[in-house]
Coordinates of C-alpha atoms and ligand atoms in Angstrom, one line a residue:
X291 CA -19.4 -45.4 -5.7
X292 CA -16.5 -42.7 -6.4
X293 CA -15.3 -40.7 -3.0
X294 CA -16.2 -37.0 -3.8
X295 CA -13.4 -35.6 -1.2
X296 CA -9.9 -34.6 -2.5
X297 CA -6.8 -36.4 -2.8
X298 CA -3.2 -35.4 -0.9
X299 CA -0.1 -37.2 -0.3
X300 CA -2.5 -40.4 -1.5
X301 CA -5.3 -39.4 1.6
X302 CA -8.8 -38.7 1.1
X303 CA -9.2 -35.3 2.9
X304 CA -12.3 -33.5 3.7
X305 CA -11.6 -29.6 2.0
X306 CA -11.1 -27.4 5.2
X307 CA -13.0 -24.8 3.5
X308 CA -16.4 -26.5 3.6
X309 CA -18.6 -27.7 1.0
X310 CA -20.4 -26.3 -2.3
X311 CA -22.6 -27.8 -4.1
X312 CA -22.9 -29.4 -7.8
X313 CA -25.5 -29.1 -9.9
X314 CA -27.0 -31.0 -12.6
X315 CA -28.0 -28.7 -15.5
X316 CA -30.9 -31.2 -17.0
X317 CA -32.5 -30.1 -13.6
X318 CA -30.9 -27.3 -12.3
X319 CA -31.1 -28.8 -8.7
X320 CA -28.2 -29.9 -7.3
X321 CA -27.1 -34.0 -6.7
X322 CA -23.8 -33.8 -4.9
X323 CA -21.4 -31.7 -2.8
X324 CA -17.8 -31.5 -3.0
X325 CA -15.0 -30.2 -0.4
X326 CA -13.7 -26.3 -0.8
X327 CA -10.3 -26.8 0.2
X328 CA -8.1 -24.3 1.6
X329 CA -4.7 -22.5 0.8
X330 CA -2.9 -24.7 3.4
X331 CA -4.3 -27.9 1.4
X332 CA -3.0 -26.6 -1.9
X333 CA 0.4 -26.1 -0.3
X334 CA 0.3 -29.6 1.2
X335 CA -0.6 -31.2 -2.3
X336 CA 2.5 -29.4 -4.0
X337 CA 4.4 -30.2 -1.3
X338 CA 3.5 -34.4 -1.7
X339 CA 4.1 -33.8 -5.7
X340 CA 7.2 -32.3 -4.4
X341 CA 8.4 -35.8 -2.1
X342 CA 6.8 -38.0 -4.6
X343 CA 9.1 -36.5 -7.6
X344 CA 12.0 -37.6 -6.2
X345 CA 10.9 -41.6 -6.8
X346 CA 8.8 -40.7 -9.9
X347 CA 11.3 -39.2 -12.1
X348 CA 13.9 -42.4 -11.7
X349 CA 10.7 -44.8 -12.7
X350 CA 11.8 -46.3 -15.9
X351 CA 9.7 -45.4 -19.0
X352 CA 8.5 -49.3 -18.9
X353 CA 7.2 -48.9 -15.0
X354 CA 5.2 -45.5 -16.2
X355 CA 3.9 -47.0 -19.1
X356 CA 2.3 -49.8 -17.6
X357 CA 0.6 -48.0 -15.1
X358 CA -1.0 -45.9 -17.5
X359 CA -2.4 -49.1 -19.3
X360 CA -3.2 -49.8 -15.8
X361 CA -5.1 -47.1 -15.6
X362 CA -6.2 -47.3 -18.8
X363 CA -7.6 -51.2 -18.1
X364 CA -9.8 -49.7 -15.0
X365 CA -11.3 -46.7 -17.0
X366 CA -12.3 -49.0 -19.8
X367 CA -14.2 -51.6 -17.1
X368 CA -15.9 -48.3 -15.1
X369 CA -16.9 -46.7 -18.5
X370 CA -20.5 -46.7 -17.9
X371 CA -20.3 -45.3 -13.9
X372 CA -17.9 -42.4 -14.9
X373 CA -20.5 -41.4 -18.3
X374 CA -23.4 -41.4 -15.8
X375 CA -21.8 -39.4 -14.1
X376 CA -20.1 -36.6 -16.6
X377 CA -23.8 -36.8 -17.7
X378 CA -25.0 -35.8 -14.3
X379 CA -22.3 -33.0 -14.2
X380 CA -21.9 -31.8 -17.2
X381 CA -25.5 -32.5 -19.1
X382 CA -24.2 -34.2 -22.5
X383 CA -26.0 -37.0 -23.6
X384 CA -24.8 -40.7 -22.3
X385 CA -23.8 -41.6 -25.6
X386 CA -21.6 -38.8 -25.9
X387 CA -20.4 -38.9 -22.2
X388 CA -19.4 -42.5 -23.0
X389 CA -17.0 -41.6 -26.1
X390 CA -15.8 -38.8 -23.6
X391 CA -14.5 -42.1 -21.4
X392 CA -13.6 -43.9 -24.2
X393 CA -11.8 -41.0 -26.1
X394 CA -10.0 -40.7 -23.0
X395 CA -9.2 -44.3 -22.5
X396 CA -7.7 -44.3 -26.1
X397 CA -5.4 -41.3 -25.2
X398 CA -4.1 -42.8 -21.9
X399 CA -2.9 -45.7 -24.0
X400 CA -1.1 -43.6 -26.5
X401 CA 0.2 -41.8 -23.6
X402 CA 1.4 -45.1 -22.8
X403 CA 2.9 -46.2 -25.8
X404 CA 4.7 -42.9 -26.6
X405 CA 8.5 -43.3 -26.6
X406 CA 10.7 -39.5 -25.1
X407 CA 13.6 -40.0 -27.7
X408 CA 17.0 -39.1 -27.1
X409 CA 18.7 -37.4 -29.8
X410 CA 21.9 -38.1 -31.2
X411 CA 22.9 -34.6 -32.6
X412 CA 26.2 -35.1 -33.1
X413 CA 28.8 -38.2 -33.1
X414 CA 32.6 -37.8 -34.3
X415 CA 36.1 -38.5 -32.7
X416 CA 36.3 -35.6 -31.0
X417 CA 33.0 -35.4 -29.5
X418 CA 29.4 -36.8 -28.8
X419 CA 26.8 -34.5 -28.2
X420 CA 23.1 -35.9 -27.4
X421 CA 19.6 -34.0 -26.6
X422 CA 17.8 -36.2 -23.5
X423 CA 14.3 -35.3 -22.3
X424 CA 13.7 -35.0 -18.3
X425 CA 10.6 -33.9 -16.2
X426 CA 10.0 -30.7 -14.8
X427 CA 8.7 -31.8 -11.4
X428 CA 5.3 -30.3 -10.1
X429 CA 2.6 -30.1 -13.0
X430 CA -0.8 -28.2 -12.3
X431 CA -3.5 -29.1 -14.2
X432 CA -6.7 -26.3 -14.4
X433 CA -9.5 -27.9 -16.8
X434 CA -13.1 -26.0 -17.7
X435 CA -16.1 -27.5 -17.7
X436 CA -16.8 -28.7 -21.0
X437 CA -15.2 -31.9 -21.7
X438 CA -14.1 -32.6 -18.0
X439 CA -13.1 -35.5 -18.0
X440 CA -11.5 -36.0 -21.0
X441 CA -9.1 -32.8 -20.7
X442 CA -8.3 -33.7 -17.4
X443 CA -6.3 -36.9 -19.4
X444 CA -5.5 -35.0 -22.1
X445 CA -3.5 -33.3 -19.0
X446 CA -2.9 -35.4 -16.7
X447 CA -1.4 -38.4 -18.4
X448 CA 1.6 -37.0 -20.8
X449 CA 2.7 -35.4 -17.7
X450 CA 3.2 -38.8 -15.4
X451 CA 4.1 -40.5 -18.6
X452 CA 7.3 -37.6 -19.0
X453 CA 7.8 -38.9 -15.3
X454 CA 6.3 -35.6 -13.3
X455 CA 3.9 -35.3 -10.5
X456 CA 0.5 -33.3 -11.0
X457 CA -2.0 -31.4 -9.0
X458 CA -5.2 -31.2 -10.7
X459 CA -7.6 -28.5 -9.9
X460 CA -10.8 -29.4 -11.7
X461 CA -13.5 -26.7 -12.8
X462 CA -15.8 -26.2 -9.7
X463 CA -18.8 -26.7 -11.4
X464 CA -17.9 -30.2 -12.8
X465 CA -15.1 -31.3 -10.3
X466 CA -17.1 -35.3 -10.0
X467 CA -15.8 -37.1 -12.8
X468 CA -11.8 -35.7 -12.4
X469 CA -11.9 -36.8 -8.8
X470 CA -13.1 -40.1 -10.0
X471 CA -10.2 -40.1 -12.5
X472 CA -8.1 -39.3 -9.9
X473 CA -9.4 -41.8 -7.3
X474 CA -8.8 -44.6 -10.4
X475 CA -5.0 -43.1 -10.9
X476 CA -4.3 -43.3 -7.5
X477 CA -4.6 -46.9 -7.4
X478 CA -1.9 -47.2 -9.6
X479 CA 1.0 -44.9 -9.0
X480 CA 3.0 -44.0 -6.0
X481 CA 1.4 -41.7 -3.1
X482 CA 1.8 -37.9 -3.9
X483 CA 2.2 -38.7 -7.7
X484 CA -1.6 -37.7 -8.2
X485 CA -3.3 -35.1 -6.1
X486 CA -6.3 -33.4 -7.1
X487 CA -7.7 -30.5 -5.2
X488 CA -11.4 -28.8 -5.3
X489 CA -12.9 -25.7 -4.4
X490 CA -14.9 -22.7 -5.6
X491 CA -12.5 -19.4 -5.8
X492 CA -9.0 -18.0 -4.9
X493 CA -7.1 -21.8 -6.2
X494 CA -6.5 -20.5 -9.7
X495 CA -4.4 -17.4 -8.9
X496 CA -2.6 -19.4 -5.8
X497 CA -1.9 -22.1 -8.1
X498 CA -0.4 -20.3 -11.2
X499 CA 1.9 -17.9 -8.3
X500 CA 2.5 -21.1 -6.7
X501 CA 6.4 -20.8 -6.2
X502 CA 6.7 -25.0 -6.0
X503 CA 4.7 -25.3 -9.2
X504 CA 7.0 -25.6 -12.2
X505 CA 4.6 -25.9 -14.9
X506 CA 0.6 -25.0 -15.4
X507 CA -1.2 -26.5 -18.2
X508 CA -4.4 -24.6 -18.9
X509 CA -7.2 -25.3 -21.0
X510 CA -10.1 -22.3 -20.2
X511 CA -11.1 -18.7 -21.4
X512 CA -8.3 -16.3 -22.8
X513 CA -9.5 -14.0 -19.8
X514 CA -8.3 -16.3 -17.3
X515 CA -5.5 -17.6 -19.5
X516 CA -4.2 -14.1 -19.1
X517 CA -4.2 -13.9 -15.6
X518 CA -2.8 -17.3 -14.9
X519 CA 0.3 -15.9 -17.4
X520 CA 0.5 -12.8 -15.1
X521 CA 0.8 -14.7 -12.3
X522 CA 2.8 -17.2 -13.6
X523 CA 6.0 -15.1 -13.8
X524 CA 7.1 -15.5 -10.3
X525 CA 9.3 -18.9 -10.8
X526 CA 9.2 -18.6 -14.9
X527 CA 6.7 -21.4 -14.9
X528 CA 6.0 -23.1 -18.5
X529 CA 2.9 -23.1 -19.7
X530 CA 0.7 -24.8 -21.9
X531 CA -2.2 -22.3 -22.5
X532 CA -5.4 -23.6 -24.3
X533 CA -7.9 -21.0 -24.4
X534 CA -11.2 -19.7 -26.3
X535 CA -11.8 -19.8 -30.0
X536 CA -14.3 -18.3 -32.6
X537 CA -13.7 -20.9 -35.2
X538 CA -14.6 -19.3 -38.5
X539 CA -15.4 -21.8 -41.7
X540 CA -16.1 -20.6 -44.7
X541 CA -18.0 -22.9 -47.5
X542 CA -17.2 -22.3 -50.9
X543 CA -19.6 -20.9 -53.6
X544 CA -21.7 -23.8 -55.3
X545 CA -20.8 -26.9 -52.8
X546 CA -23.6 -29.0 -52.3
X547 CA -25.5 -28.3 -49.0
X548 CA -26.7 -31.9 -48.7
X549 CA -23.5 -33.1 -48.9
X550 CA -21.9 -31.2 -46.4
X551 CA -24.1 -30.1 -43.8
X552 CA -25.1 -32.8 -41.5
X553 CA -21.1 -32.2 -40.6
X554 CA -21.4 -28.8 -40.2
X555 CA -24.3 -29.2 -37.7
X556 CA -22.5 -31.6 -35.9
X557 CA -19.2 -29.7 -36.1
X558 CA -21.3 -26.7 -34.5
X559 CA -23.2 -28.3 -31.8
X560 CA -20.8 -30.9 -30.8
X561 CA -21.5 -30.9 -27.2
X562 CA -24.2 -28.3 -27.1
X563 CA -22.1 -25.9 -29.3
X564 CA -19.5 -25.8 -26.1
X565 CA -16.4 -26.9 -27.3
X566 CA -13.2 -24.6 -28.1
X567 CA -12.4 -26.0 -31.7
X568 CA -16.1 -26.0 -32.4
X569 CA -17.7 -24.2 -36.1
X570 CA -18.7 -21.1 -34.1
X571 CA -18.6 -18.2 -37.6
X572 CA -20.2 -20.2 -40.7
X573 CA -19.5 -17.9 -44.0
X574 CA -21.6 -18.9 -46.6
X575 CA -21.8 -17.2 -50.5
X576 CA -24.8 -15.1 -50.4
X577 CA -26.3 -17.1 -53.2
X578 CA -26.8 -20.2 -50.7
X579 CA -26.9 -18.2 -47.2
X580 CA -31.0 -19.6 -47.4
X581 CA -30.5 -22.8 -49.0
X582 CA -27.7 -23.7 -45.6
X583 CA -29.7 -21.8 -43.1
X584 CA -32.9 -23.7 -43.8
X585 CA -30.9 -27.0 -44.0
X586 CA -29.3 -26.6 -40.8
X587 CA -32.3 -25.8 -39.1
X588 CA -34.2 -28.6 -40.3
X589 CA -31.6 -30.8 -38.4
X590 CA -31.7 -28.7 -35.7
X591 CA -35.7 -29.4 -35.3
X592 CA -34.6 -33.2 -35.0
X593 CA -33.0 -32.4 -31.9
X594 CA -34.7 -34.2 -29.2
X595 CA -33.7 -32.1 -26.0
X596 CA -33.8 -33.3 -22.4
X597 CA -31.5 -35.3 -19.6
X598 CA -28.9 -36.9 -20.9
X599 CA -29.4 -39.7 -19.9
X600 CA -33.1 -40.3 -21.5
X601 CA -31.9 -42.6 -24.4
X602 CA -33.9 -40.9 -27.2
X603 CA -32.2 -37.8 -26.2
X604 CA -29.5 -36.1 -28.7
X605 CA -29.7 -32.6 -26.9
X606 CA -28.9 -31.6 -23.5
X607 CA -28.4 -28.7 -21.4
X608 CA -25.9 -25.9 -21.5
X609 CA -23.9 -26.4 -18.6
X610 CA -24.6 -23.7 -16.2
X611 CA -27.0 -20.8 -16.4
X612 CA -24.4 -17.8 -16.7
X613 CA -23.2 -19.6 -20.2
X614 CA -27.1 -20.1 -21.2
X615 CA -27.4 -16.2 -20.0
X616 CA -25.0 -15.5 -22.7
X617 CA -25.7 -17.3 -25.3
X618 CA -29.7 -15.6 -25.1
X619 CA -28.0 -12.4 -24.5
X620 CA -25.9 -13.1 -27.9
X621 CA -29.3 -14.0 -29.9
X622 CA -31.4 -11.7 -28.8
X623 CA -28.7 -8.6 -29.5
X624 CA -28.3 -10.3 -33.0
X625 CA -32.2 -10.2 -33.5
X626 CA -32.5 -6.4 -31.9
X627 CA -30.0 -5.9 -35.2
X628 CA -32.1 -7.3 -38.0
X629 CA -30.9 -11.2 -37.8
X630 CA -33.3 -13.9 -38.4
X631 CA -33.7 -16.7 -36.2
X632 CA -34.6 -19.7 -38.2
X633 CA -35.4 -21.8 -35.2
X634 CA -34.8 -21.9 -31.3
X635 CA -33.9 -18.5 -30.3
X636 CA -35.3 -19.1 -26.3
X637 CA -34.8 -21.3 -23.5
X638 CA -36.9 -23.6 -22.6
X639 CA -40.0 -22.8 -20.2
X640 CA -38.9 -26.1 -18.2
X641 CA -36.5 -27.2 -15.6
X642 CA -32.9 -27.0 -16.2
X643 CA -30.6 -25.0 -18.3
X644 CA -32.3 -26.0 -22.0
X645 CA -31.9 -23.8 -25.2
X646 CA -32.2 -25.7 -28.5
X647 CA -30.1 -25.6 -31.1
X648 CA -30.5 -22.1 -32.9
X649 CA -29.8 -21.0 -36.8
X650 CA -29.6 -16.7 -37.2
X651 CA -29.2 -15.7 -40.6
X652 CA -28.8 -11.7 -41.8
X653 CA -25.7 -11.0 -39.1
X654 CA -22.9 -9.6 -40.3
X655 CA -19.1 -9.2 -38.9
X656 CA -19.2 -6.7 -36.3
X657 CA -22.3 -7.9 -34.2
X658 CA -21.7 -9.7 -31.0
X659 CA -23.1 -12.7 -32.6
X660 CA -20.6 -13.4 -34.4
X661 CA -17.2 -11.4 -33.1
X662 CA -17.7 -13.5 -29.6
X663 CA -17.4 -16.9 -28.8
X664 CA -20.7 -17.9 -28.0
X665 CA -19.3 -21.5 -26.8
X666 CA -22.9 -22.7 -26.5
X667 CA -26.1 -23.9 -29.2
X668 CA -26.4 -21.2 -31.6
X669 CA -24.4 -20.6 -34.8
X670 CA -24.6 -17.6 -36.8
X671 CA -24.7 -18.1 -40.7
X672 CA -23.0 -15.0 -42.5
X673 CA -23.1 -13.9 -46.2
X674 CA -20.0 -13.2 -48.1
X675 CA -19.7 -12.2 -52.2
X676 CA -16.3 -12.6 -52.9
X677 CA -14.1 -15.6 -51.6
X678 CA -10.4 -13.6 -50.9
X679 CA -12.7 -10.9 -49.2
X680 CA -14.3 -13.7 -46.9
X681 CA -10.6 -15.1 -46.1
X682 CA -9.7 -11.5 -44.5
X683 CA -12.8 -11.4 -43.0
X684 CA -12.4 -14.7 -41.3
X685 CA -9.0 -14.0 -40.0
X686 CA -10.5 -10.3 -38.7
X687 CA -10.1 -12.0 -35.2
X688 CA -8.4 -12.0 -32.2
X689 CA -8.8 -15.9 -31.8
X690 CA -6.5 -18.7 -33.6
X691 CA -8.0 -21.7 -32.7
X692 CA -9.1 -23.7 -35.7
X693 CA -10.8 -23.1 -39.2
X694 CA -12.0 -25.1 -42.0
X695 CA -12.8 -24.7 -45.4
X696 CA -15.8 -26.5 -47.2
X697 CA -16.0 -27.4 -51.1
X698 CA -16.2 -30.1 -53.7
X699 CA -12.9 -29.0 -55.3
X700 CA -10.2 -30.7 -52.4
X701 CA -6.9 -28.4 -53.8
X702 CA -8.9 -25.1 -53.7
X703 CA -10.3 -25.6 -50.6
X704 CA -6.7 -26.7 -49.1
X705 CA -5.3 -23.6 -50.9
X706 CA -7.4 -21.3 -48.7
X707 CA -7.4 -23.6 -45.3
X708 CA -3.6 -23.0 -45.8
X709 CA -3.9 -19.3 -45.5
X710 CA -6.3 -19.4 -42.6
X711 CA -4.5 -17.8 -39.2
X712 CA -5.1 -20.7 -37.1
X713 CA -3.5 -23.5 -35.0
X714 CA -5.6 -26.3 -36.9
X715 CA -7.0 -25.8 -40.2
X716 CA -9.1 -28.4 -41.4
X717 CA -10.9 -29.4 -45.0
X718 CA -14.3 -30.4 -45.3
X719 CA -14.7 -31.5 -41.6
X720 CA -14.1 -29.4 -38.3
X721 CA -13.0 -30.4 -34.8
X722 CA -11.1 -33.3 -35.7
X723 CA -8.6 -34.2 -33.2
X724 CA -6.8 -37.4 -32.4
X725 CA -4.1 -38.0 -29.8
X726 CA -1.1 -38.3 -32.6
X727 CA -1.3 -35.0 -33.8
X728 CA -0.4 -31.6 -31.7
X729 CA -2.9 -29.6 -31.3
X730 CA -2.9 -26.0 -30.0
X731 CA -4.1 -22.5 -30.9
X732 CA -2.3 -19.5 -31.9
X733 CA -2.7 -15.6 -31.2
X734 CA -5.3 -15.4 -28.1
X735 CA -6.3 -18.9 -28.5
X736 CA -3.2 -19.2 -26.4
X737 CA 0.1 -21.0 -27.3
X738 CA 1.8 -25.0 -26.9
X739 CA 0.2 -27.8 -28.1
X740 CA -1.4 -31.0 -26.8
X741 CA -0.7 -34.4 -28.0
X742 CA 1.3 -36.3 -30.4
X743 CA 5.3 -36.1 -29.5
X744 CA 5.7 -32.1 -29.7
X745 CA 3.0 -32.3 -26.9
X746 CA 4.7 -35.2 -24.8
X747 CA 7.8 -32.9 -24.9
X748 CA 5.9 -30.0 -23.5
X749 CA 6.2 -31.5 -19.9
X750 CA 10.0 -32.0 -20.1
X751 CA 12.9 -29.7 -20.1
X752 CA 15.8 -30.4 -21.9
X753 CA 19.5 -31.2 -21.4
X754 CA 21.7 -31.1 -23.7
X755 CA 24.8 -34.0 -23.2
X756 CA 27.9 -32.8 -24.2
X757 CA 30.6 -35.4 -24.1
X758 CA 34.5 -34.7 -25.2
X759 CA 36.4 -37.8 -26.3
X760 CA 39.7 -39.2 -25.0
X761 CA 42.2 -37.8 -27.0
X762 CA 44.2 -40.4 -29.5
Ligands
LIG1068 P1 -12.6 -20.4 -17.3 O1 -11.4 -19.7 -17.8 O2 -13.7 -19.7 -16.6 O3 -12.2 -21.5 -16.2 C1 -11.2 -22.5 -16.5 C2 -10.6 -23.0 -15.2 O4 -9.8 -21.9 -14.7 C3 -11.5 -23.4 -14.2 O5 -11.0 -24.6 -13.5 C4 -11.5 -22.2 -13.2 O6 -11.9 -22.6 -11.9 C5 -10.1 -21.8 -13.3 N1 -9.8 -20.4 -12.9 C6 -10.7 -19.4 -12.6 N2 -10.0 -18.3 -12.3 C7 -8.7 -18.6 -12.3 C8 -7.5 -17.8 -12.1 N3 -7.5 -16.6 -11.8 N4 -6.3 -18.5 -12.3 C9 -6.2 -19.8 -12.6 N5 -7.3 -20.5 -12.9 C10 -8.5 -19.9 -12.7 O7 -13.2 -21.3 -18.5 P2 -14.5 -22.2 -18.6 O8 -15.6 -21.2 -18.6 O9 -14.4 -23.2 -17.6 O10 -14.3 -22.9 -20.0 C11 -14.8 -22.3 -21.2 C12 -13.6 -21.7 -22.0 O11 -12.6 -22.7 -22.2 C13 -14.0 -21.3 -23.4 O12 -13.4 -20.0 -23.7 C14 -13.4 -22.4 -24.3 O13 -13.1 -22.0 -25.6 C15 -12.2 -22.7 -23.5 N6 -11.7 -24.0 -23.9 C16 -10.5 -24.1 -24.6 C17 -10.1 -25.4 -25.0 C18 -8.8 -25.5 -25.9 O14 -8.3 -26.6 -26.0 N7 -8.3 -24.4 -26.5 C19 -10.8 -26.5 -24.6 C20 -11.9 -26.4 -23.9 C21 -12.3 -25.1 -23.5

């Protein structure tokens, strides 16, 4: 099927670092190795970004855009190979590994069909002054291990569509499904455009102090996120930092639980609870704090949890076991402190990295539970009395990812999503994103935004065209 080795200067290369190994989380054995690559490889992938750049950048828009729907063709016909195979990585279920591929088919074509404008600012006898758009040259891409595959095109294709070269450094514990992307891009763009580079530890700091590297687009933790700024400072690279959230939404007194919280559920566990814009703080008035707890965990208990790829399955694993460490860790503190688990609440005495979905009621703001991103399948329902009092409590946080607010009364509910401090804030749905609209986080949730034109403009630099008339 796919090659599992990396990709330089358009060469499958063995990593000169040896091997690890990837596991599948349904099992917790692992299926596959991949090549560790070494400093010397990194430097040679910059360096073929480096050559390649100089053909790249003169590519018209039309010759960029058709490789992308190129690109976009081939993804759609090996849909099912690459879900089987973000399911064997990653653990989601096939149907949701499947609108993983197809998400990310559907944003390679807007890539596509995005236009970079050039901007008349000014036209009079004297002068004409215009704004273009150009590439920046070498673009790194560092993805997590949530939604692989699909942030590794949320990525990788505004930045070849702006006309630069990338080297993608996929998370080492799900690196199979971006070197597949990359093996399907390669077929389709000049050598040295795409280069994609694997390996366990020491890439991420030599990457963002890389001194031919002229732009990092990150999507992981705020921790790392900090460090790849840090290091980033050599060369003044820009940077597109997407980073952890604790998504707070707030429901407002009297809405009608059976109306809203099948959506809440899902905006919660989307993907096991592990995704950065997911519900991860539900604020509920105290009068209804049993009414939602015992709703949500009735879904929960309809959960059927295993592989991924069992069809009757709507459950899978948490990734890896450090994330499953922490998310028990996170439950059991808020238990020690009076909360009440409504349902899961322990892994699984079976193979892999299970824990079902999990309702704790009785936290407050304060508790780990609920002042860290847990980024995995347990939600923590929290009381509130007074509905300004609950808007300072949900902004009490370091995080600016998204927020939402839930209600039958649209214009009240918009009032307060309005004053949440977040990058998104969304009514009476959560985690909504589509590839026409820039999405991004503010305070540690990190800062640019993907998508839509403001994020096509992110991996260009600007000149501005200043052009005096002949006089007379
Ligand atoms: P992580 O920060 O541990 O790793 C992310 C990537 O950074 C991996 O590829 C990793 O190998 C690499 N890395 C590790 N050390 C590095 C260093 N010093 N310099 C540069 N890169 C380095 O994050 P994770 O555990 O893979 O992902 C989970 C986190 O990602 C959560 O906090 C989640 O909220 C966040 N996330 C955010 C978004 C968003 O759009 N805001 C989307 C998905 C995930």
């Amino acid at each position: 099927m796919y090659d599992y080795r990396m990709l330089i200067d358009g060469a499958r290369v063995e990593g000169e670092a040896g091997h690890f190994d990837i596991i599948n989380p349904a099992s917790g054995v692992a299926f596959a190795q991949c090549g560790a690559g070494s400093i010397a490889q990194l430097d040679q992938a910059v360096e073929a970004a480096q050559r390649a750049f100089g053909e790249w950048r003169l590519s018209s828009h039309a010759q960029r855009s058709a490789c992308l729907q190129r690109i976009a063709d081939d993804l759609e016909h090996e849909a099912d190979a690459l879900a089987r195979l973000i399911v064997a990585e990653q653990g989601k279920p096939l149907a949701l590994a499947m609108s993983e591929v197809m998400g990310g088919v559907a944003w390679t074509r807007y890539a596509a069909g995005q236009e970079i404008p050039v901007e008349l600012v000014e036209e009079n006898p004297s002068q004409r002054v215009e704004l273009h758009r150009k590439p920046l040259g070498v673009v790194a891409s560092i993805t997590p291990w949530n939604w692989p595959f699909m942030i590794a095109i949320w990525h990788i294709m505004p930045a070849l569509r702006a006309g630069n070269c990338v080297v993608s450094k996929p998370s080492s514990l799900t690196p199979l499904s971006t070197l597949a992307l990359v093996e399907i891009i390669a077929r389709h763009v000049p050598r040295g455009v795409i280069n994609v580079i694997t390996g366990e530890r020491g890439f991420g700091s030599a990457i963002s102090s890389h001194p031919g590297i002229h732009k990092i687009v990150f999507t992981g933790s705020t921790a790392t996120g900090q460090r790849v700024m840090q290091a980033a400072a050599g060369n003044l690279k820009r940077l597109t930092l997407e980073l952890g959230g604790n998504d707070a939404a707030i429901v407002l007194p009297g809405t009608a639980v059976q109306e809203v919280v099948e959506d809440i559920f899902q905006a919660a566990f989307l993907n096991m609870g592990q995704t950065c814009a997911a519900l991860k703080r539900l604020y509920v008035h105290e009068s209804q704090v049993e009414a939602f707890g015992e709703a949500l965990a009735s879904i929960a208990r309809r959960q059927v949890i295993g592989d991924g790829l069992q069809p009757e399955v709507t459950f899978g694993p948490v990734q890896n076991l450090e994330q499953l460490q922490l998310v028990a860790e996170l439950v059991d503190d808020a238990r020690r402190q009076g909360g009440r688990v409504l349902c899961g609440g322990e892994r699984l005495a079976q193979p892999g990295y299970f824990y079902p979905p999990t309702i704790v009621t009785g936290v407050h703001d304060g508790q780990r539970l609920v002042d860290e991103e847990q980024f995995g399948p347990v939600l923590p329902v929290i009381a509130y009395r007074d509905v300004e009092e609950v808007l300072q409590r949900a902004n009490h946080s370091d995080m600016g990812l998204g927020g939402s607010v839930w209600g039958s009364d649209p214009d009240q509910a918009q009032a307060l999503a309005s004053r949440l401090e977040s990058g998104v804030a969304w009514v009476n749905c959560h985690a909504q994103i589509q590839p026409n609209t820039p999405f991004g986080g503010c305070k540690l949730s990190g800062f640019g935004v993907e998508f839509g034109l403001e994020g096509l403009l992110e991996f260009t630099t600007q000149q501005l065209l200043y052009v005096r008339k002949p006089k007379g």
